[in-house]
């Protein structure tokens, strides 16, 4: 069936999750962070995801902002930077204003010009997502921003992917789902979506029941895939 609806994960897919640590590391007074920011950024993202999965398994849901803070606190301690309250506050403030990848605005505009529905489907809390969308200036090329907070469980729970059909009234095979997370793309494939995995780091495919239909190095070709 023809693709009518393009759905995007947010963090790492549309928004550069390394941008907060990278920007803070370049600011005066953060010389200690400058020496270790890539490791901190990697830890932060890993713990953010791990805590979301563990909370889902334990049925201990909290919003993604709390998970983001918990992941940062672990990472700061692991990098020997815990105790610097000003640095913590700065990193969190920058996370609310993450930069979009350069190709994102044109890619979304091209999808809208082709008559596609476009939306975010994210673990992020509504306030976090609003901050990122507003900072990136892409609200005018998105039809909606869907958060897991409406179902109270993190991806890859099936209830999260259900939100797409409920919002747009589309069949599963009309959806192109795009994520930078291999596990997310795999789960969405198993759910019934056509999926594109944005594999910016050249990682191996996750060993999961579902596999992504397309593997890309960035988002540039998403409009071509959606129209094909």
PDB file of N, CA, C and O in Angstrom, residues 117-173:
ATOM      1  N   UNK A 117       1.423  12.932   5.697  1.00  0.00           N
ATOM      2  CA  UNK A 117       1.312  13.239   7.115  1.00  0.00           C
ATOM      3  C   UNK A 117       2.698  13.098   7.740  1.00  0.00           C
ATOM      4  O   UNK A 117       3.434  12.154   7.414  1.00  0.00           O
ATOM      5  N   UNK A 118       3.050  13.983   8.641  1.00  0.00           N
ATOM      6  CA  UNK A 118       4.347  13.890   9.323  1.00  0.00           C
ATOM      7  C   UNK A 118       4.149  14.088  10.824  1.00  0.00           C
ATOM      8  O   UNK A 118       3.366  14.945  11.238  1.00  0.00           O
ATOM      9  N   UNK A 119       4.859  13.300  11.608  1.00  0.00           N
ATOM     10  CA  UNK A 119       4.740  13.430  13.060  1.00  0.00           C
ATOM     11  C   UNK A 119       5.961  12.825  13.742  1.00  0.00           C
ATOM     12  O   UNK A 119       6.676  12.004  13.164  1.00  0.00           O
ATOM     13  N   UNK A 120       6.155  13.236  14.964  1.00  0.00           N
ATOM     14  CA  UNK A 120       7.125  12.620  15.871  1.00  0.00           C
ATOM     15  C   UNK A 120       6.390  11.625  16.751  1.00  0.00           C
ATOM     16  O   UNK A 120       5.258  11.878  17.195  1.00  0.00           O
ATOM     17  N   UNK A 121       7.026  10.484  17.027  1.00  0.00           N
ATOM     18  CA  UNK A 121       6.552   9.522  18.015  1.00  0.00           C
ATOM     19  C   UNK A 121       7.741   9.224  18.919  1.00  0.00           C
ATOM     20  O   UNK A 121       8.694   8.570  18.500  1.00  0.00           O
ATOM     21  N   UNK A 122       7.696   9.688  20.157  1.00  0.00           N
ATOM     22  CA  UNK A 122       8.907   9.702  20.973  1.00  0.00           C
ATOM     23  C   UNK A 122       8.642   9.313  22.416  1.00  0.00           C
ATOM     24  O   UNK A 122       7.552   9.522  22.956  1.00  0.00           O
ATOM     25  N   UNK A 123       9.684   8.768  23.044  1.00  0.00           N
ATOM     26  CA  UNK A 123       9.675   8.567  24.489  1.00  0.00           C
ATOM     27  C   UNK A 123       9.672   9.893  25.240  1.00  0.00           C
ATOM     28  O   UNK A 123       9.354   9.933  26.433  1.00  0.00           O
ATOM     29  N   UNK A 124      10.054  10.965  24.588  1.00  0.00           N
ATOM     30  CA  UNK A 124      10.178  12.259  25.244  1.00  0.00           C
ATOM     31  C   UNK A 124       8.869  12.740  25.852  1.00  0.00           C
ATOM     32  O   UNK A 124       7.781  12.437  25.347  1.00  0.00           O
ATOM     33  N   UNK A 125       8.977  13.501  26.929  1.00  0.00           N
ATOM     34  CA  UNK A 125       7.790  14.107  27.530  1.00  0.00           C
ATOM     35  C   UNK A 125       7.330  15.278  26.660  1.00  0.00           C
ATOM     36  O   UNK A 125       8.116  15.836  25.890  1.00  0.00           O
ATOM     37  N   UNK A 126       6.061  15.652  26.750  1.00  0.00           N
ATOM     38  CA  UNK A 126       5.562  16.739  25.897  1.00  0.00           C
ATOM     39  C   UNK A 126       6.369  18.031  25.998  1.00  0.00           C
ATOM     40  O   UNK A 126       6.652  18.668  24.979  1.00  0.00           O
ATOM     41  N   UNK A 127       6.755  18.424  27.203  1.00  0.00           N
ATOM     42  CA  UNK A 127       7.511  19.672  27.352  1.00  0.00           C
ATOM     43  C   UNK A 127       8.888  19.572  26.701  1.00  0.00           C
ATOM     44  O   UNK A 127       9.364  20.531  26.075  1.00  0.00           O
ATOM     45  N   UNK A 128       9.559  18.439  26.862  1.00  0.00           N
ATOM     46  CA  UNK A 128      10.855  18.234  26.224  1.00  0.00           C
ATOM     47  C   UNK A 128      10.737  18.344  24.713  1.00  0.00           C
ATOM     48  O   UNK A 128      11.539  19.008  24.042  1.00  0.00           O
ATOM     49  N   UNK A 129       9.738  17.675  24.166  1.00  0.00           N
ATOM     50  CA  UNK A 129       9.579  17.649  22.715  1.00  0.00           C
ATOM     51  C   UNK A 129       9.209  19.026  22.171  1.00  0.00           C
ATOM     52  O   UNK A 129       9.697  19.429  21.115  1.00  0.00           O
ATOM     53  N   UNK A 130       8.367  19.741  22.892  1.00  0.00           N
ATOM     54  CA  UNK A 130       8.017  21.101  22.449  1.00  0.00           C
ATOM     55  C   UNK A 130       9.260  21.982  22.399  1.00  0.00           C
ATOM     56  O   UNK A 130       9.453  22.758  21.456  1.00  0.00           O
ATOM     57  N   UNK A 131      10.124  21.858  23.417  1.00  0.00           N
ATOM     58  CA  UNK A 131      11.343  22.651  23.434  1.00  0.00           C
ATOM     59  C   UNK A 131      12.237  22.356  22.242  1.00  0.00           C
ATOM     60  O   UNK A 131      12.774  23.278  21.616  1.00  0.00           O
ATOM     61  N   UNK A 132      12.393  21.086  21.925  1.00  0.00           N
ATOM     62  CA  UNK A 132      13.251  20.705  20.804  1.00  0.00           C
ATOM     63  C   UNK A 132      12.655  21.140  19.472  1.00  0.00           C
ATOM     64  O   UNK A 132      13.362  21.664  18.601  1.00  0.00           O
ATOM     65  N   UNK A 133      11.361  20.921  19.291  1.00  0.00           N
ATOM     66  CA  UNK A 133      10.699  21.299  18.034  1.00  0.00           C
ATOM     67  C   UNK A 133      10.756  22.808  17.835  1.00  0.00           C
ATOM     68  O   UNK A 133      11.065  23.298  16.735  1.00  0.00           O
ATOM     69  N   UNK A 134      10.479  23.571  18.891  1.00  0.00           N
ATOM     70  CA  UNK A 134      10.515  25.031  18.793  1.00  0.00           C
ATOM     71  C   UNK A 134      11.935  25.526  18.506  1.00  0.00           C
ATOM     72  O   UNK A 134      12.135  26.431  17.679  1.00  0.00           O
ATOM     73  N   UNK A 135      12.912  24.941  19.181  1.00  0.00           N
ATOM     74  CA  UNK A 135      14.303  25.357  18.985  1.00  0.00           C
ATOM     75  C   UNK A 135      14.761  25.096  17.559  1.00  0.00           C
ATOM     76  O   UNK A 135      15.479  25.900  16.964  1.00  0.00           O
ATOM     77  N   UNK A 136      14.321  23.962  17.007  1.00  0.00           N
ATOM     78  CA  UNK A 136      14.709  23.603  15.642  1.00  0.00           C
ATOM     79  C   UNK A 136      13.874  24.327  14.586  1.00  0.00           C
ATOM     80  O   UNK A 136      14.226  24.321  13.401  1.00  0.00           O
ATOM     81  N   UNK A 137      12.759  24.913  14.983  1.00  0.00           N
ATOM     82  CA  UNK A 137      11.900  25.628  14.045  1.00  0.00           C
ATOM     83  C   UNK A 137      11.214  24.740  13.028  1.00  0.00           C
ATOM     84  O   UNK A 137      11.030  25.129  11.875  1.00  0.00           O
ATOM     85  N   UNK A 138      10.789  23.531  13.461  1.00  0.00           N
ATOM     86  CA  UNK A 138      10.189  22.587  12.506  1.00  0.00           C
ATOM     87  C   UNK A 138       8.709  22.313  12.792  1.00  0.00           C
ATOM     88  O   UNK A 138       8.120  21.435  12.173  1.00  0.00           O
ATOM     89  N   UNK A 139       8.123  23.069  13.695  1.00  0.00           N
ATOM     90  CA  UNK A 139       6.727  22.835  14.025  1.00  0.00           C
ATOM     91  C   UNK A 139       5.787  22.987  12.848  1.00  0.00           C
ATOM     92  O   UNK A 139       4.752  22.316  12.773  1.00  0.00           O
ATOM     93  N   UNK A 140       6.142  23.838  11.902  1.00  0.00           N
ATOM     94  CA  UNK A 140       5.262  24.101  10.760  1.00  0.00           C
ATOM     95  C   UNK A 140       5.267  22.971   9.729  1.00  0.00           C
ATOM     96  O   UNK A 140       4.434  22.955   8.824  1.00  0.00           O
ATOM     97  N   UNK A 141       6.198  22.024   9.858  1.00  0.00           N
ATOM     98  CA  UNK A 141       6.230  20.886   8.927  1.00  0.00           C
ATOM     99  C   UNK A 141       5.955  19.567   9.642  1.00  0.00           C
ATOM    100  O   UNK A 141       6.270  18.495   9.146  1.00  0.00           O
ATOM    101  N   UNK A 142       5.336  19.654  10.812  1.00  0.00           N
ATOM    102  CA  UNK A 142       4.888  18.482  11.555  1.00  0.00           C
ATOM    103  C   UNK A 142       3.396  18.594  11.820  1.00  0.00           C
ATOM    104  O   UNK A 142       2.912  19.642  12.247  1.00  0.00           O
ATOM    105  N   UNK A 143       2.664  17.517  11.584  1.00  0.00           N
ATOM    106  CA  UNK A 143       1.234  17.518  11.873  1.00  0.00           C
ATOM    107  C   UNK A 143       0.943  17.248  13.341  1.00  0.00           C
ATOM    108  O   UNK A 143      -0.116  17.638  13.842  1.00  0.00           O
ATOM    109  N   UNK A 144       1.853  16.558  14.013  1.00  0.00           N
ATOM    110  CA  UNK A 144       1.633  16.281  15.425  1.00  0.00           C
ATOM    111  C   UNK A 144       2.945  15.839  16.065  1.00  0.00           C
ATOM    112  O   UNK A 144       3.896  15.468  15.368  1.00  0.00           O
ATOM    113  N   UNK A 145       2.973  15.899  17.374  1.00  0.00           N
ATOM    114  CA  UNK A 145       4.088  15.400  18.176  1.00  0.00           C
ATOM    115  C   UNK A 145       3.475  14.472  19.216  1.00  0.00           C
ATOM    116  O   UNK A 145       2.787  14.930  20.138  1.00  0.00           O
ATOM    117  N   UNK A 146       3.695  13.178  19.062  1.00  0.00           N
ATOM    118  CA  UNK A 146       3.087  12.160  19.911  1.00  0.00           C
ATOM    119  C   UNK A 146       4.094  11.687  20.946  1.00  0.00           C
ATOM    120  O   UNK A 146       5.214  11.301  20.623  1.00  0.00           O
ATOM    121  N   UNK A 147       3.684  11.708  22.207  1.00  0.00           N
ATOM    122  CA  UNK A 147       4.542  11.300  23.315  1.00  0.00           C
ATOM    123  C   UNK A 147       3.996  10.042  23.974  1.00  0.00           C
ATOM    124  O   UNK A 147       2.769   9.854  24.081  1.00  0.00           O
ATOM    125  N   UNK A 148       4.904   9.205  24.451  1.00  0.00           N
ATOM    126  CA  UNK A 148       4.494   7.994  25.164  1.00  0.00           C
ATOM    127  C   UNK A 148       3.749   8.309  26.454  1.00  0.00           C
ATOM    128  O   UNK A 148       3.117   7.411  27.032  1.00  0.00           O
ATOM    129  N   UNK A 149       3.815   9.553  26.914  1.00  0.00           N
ATOM    130  CA  UNK A 149       3.139   9.894  28.165  1.00  0.00           C
ATOM    131  C   UNK A 149       1.633   9.659  28.084  1.00  0.00           C
ATOM    132  O   UNK A 149       0.978   9.478  29.110  1.00  0.00           O
ATOM    133  N   UNK A 150       1.082   9.629  26.863  1.00  0.00           N
ATOM    134  CA  UNK A 150      -0.357   9.390  26.738  1.00  0.00           C
ATOM    135  C   UNK A 150      -0.733   7.939  27.012  1.00  0.00           C
ATOM    136  O   UNK A 150      -1.903   7.637  27.267  1.00  0.00           O
ATOM    137  N   UNK A 151       0.256   7.021  26.987  1.00  0.00           N
ATOM    138  CA  UNK A 151      -0.016   5.606  27.297  1.00  0.00           C
ATOM    139  C   UNK A 151       0.758   5.122  28.520  1.00  0.00           C
ATOM    140  O   UNK A 151       0.504   4.031  29.029  1.00  0.00           O
ATOM    141  N   UNK A 152       1.725   5.891  28.995  1.00  0.00           N
ATOM    142  CA  UNK A 152       2.402   5.576  30.243  1.00  0.00           C
ATOM    143  C   UNK A 152       3.364   4.421  30.175  1.00  0.00           C
ATOM    144  O   UNK A 152       3.595   3.744  31.186  1.00  0.00           O
ATOM    145  N   UNK A 153       3.975   4.198  29.021  1.00  0.00           N
ATOM    146  CA  UNK A 153       5.008   3.167  28.890  1.00  0.00           C
ATOM    147  C   UNK A 153       5.928   3.575  27.750  1.00  0.00           C
ATOM    148  O   UNK A 153       5.492   4.213  26.788  1.00  0.00           O
ATOM    149  N   UNK A 154       7.201   3.214  27.858  1.00  0.00           N
ATOM    150  CA  UNK A 154       8.176   3.600  26.847  1.00  0.00           C
ATOM    151  C   UNK A 154       8.192   2.622  25.673  1.00  0.00           C
ATOM    152  O   UNK A 154       7.786   1.467  25.791  1.00  0.00           O
ATOM    153  N   UNK A 155       8.674   3.103  24.517  1.00  0.00           N
ATOM    154  CA  UNK A 155       8.983   2.207  23.413  1.00  0.00           C
ATOM    155  C   UNK A 155      10.009   1.181  23.866  1.00  0.00           C
ATOM    156  O   UNK A 155      10.857   1.494  24.709  1.00  0.00           O
ATOM    157  N   UNK A 156       9.923  -0.031  23.327  1.00  0.00           N
ATOM    158  CA  UNK A 156       9.150  -0.466  22.165  1.00  0.00           C
ATOM    159  C   UNK A 156       7.823  -1.155  22.471  1.00  0.00           C
ATOM    160  O   UNK A 156       7.417  -2.064  21.736  1.00  0.00           O
ATOM    161  N   UNK A 157       7.123  -0.760  23.526  1.00  0.00           N
ATOM    162  CA  UNK A 157       5.814  -1.334  23.811  1.00  0.00           C
ATOM    163  C   UNK A 157       4.866  -1.079  22.641  1.00  0.00           C
ATOM    164  O   UNK A 157       4.853   0.009  22.054  1.00  0.00           O
ATOM    165  N   UNK A 158       4.062  -2.068  22.315  1.00  0.00           N
ATOM    166  CA  UNK A 158       3.167  -1.953  21.161  1.00  0.00           C
ATOM    167  C   UNK A 158       2.150  -0.830  21.328  1.00  0.00           C
ATOM    168  O   UNK A 158       1.698  -0.243  20.341  1.00  0.00           O
ATOM    169  N   UNK A 159       1.787  -0.539  22.588  1.00  0.00           N
ATOM    170  CA  UNK A 159       0.817   0.538  22.811  1.00  0.00           C
ATOM    171  C   UNK A 159       1.306   1.869  22.263  1.00  0.00           C
ATOM    172  O   UNK A 159       0.507   2.733  21.892  1.00  0.00           O
ATOM    173  N   UNK A 160       2.620   2.042  22.225  1.00  0.00           N
ATOM    174  CA  UNK A 160       3.178   3.288  21.703  1.00  0.00           C
ATOM    175  C   UNK A 160       2.946   3.376  20.194  1.00  0.00           C
ATOM    176  O   UNK A 160       2.487   4.402  19.675  1.00  0.00           O
ATOM    177  N   UNK A 161       3.251   2.306  19.480  1.00  0.00           N
ATOM    178  CA  UNK A 161       3.060   2.309  18.021  1.00  0.00           C
ATOM    179  C   UNK A 161       1.576   2.395  17.653  1.00  0.00           C
ATOM    180  O   UNK A 161       1.231   2.910  16.577  1.00  0.00           O
ATOM    181  N   UNK A 162       0.690   1.922  18.550  1.00  0.00           N
ATOM    182  CA  UNK A 162      -0.755   2.062  18.318  1.00  0.00           C
ATOM    183  C   UNK A 162      -1.168   3.522  18.148  1.00  0.00           C
ATOM    184  O   UNK A 162      -2.178   3.815  17.483  1.00  0.00           O
ATOM    185  N   UNK A 163      -0.422   4.436  18.751  1.00  0.00           N
ATOM    186  CA  UNK A 163      -0.794   5.850  18.715  1.00  0.00           C
ATOM    187  C   UNK A 163      -0.846   6.408  17.298  1.00  0.00           C
ATOM    188  O   UNK A 163      -1.599   7.335  17.017  1.00  0.00           O
ATOM    189  N   UNK A 164      -0.056   5.830  16.401  1.00  0.00           N
ATOM    190  CA  UNK A 164      -0.008   6.351  15.029  1.00  0.00           C
ATOM    191  C   UNK A 164      -1.342   6.131  14.318  1.00  0.00           C
ATOM    192  O   UNK A 164      -1.926   7.070  13.752  1.00  0.00           O
ATOM    193  N   UNK A 165      -1.840   4.899  14.344  1.00  0.00           N
ATOM    194  CA  UNK A 165      -3.117   4.613  13.701  1.00  0.00           C
ATOM    195  C   UNK A 165      -4.270   5.346  14.350  1.00  0.00           C
ATOM    196  O   UNK A 165      -5.203   5.804  13.669  1.00  0.00           O
ATOM    197  N   UNK A 166      -4.211   5.474  15.678  1.00  0.00           N
ATOM    198  CA  UNK A 166      -5.271   6.192  16.387  1.00  0.00           C
ATOM    199  C   UNK A 166      -5.306   7.663  15.985  1.00  0.00           C
ATOM    200  O   UNK A 166      -6.387   8.248  15.857  1.00  0.00           O
ATOM    201  N   UNK A 167      -4.136   8.246  15.761  1.00  0.00           N
ATOM    202  CA  UNK A 167      -4.082   9.678  15.425  1.00  0.00           C
ATOM    203  C   UNK A 167      -4.419   9.935  13.963  1.00  0.00           C
ATOM    204  O   UNK A 167      -5.156  10.887  13.630  1.00  0.00           O
ATOM    205  N   UNK A 168      -3.898   9.116  13.060  1.00  0.00           N
ATOM    206  CA  UNK A 168      -4.020   9.418  11.636  1.00  0.00           C
ATOM    207  C   UNK A 168      -5.027   8.536  10.901  1.00  0.00           C
ATOM    208  O   UNK A 168      -5.298   8.777   9.716  1.00  0.00           O
ATOM    209  N   UNK A 169      -5.580   7.538  11.558  1.00  0.00           N
ATOM    210  CA  UNK A 169      -6.563   6.680  10.911  1.00  0.00           C
ATOM    211  C   UNK A 169      -6.016   5.913   9.733  1.00  0.00           C
ATOM    212  O   UNK A 169      -6.744   5.612   8.786  1.00  0.00           O
ATOM    213  N   UNK A 170      -4.739   5.595   9.776  1.00  0.00           N
ATOM    214  CA  UNK A 170      -4.080   4.904   8.661  1.00  0.00           C
ATOM    215  C   UNK A 170      -3.846   3.443   9.005  1.00  0.00           C
ATOM    216  O   UNK A 170      -3.832   3.042  10.174  1.00  0.00           O
ATOM    217  N   UNK A 171      -3.676   2.629   7.963  1.00  0.00           N
ATOM    218  CA  UNK A 171      -3.283   1.243   8.145  1.00  0.00           C
ATOM    219  C   UNK A 171      -1.788   1.181   8.450  1.00  0.00           C
ATOM    220  O   UNK A 171      -1.019   2.069   8.059  1.00  0.00           O
ATOM    221  N   UNK A 172      -1.367   0.110   9.079  1.00  0.00           N
ATOM    222  CA  UNK A 172       0.049  -0.033   9.431  1.00  0.00           C
ATOM    223  C   UNK A 172       0.952   0.025   8.210  1.00  0.00           C
ATOM    224  O   UNK A 172       2.049   0.585   8.257  1.00  0.00           O
ATOM    225  N   UNK A 173       0.485  -0.552   7.085  1.00  0.00           N
ATOM    226  CA  UNK A 173       1.345  -0.593   5.897  1.00  0.00           C
ATOM    227  C   UNK A 173       1.346   0.716   5.115  1.00  0.00           C
ATOM    228  O   UNK A 173       1.989   0.827   4.079  1.00  0.00           O
TER     229      UNK A 173
END
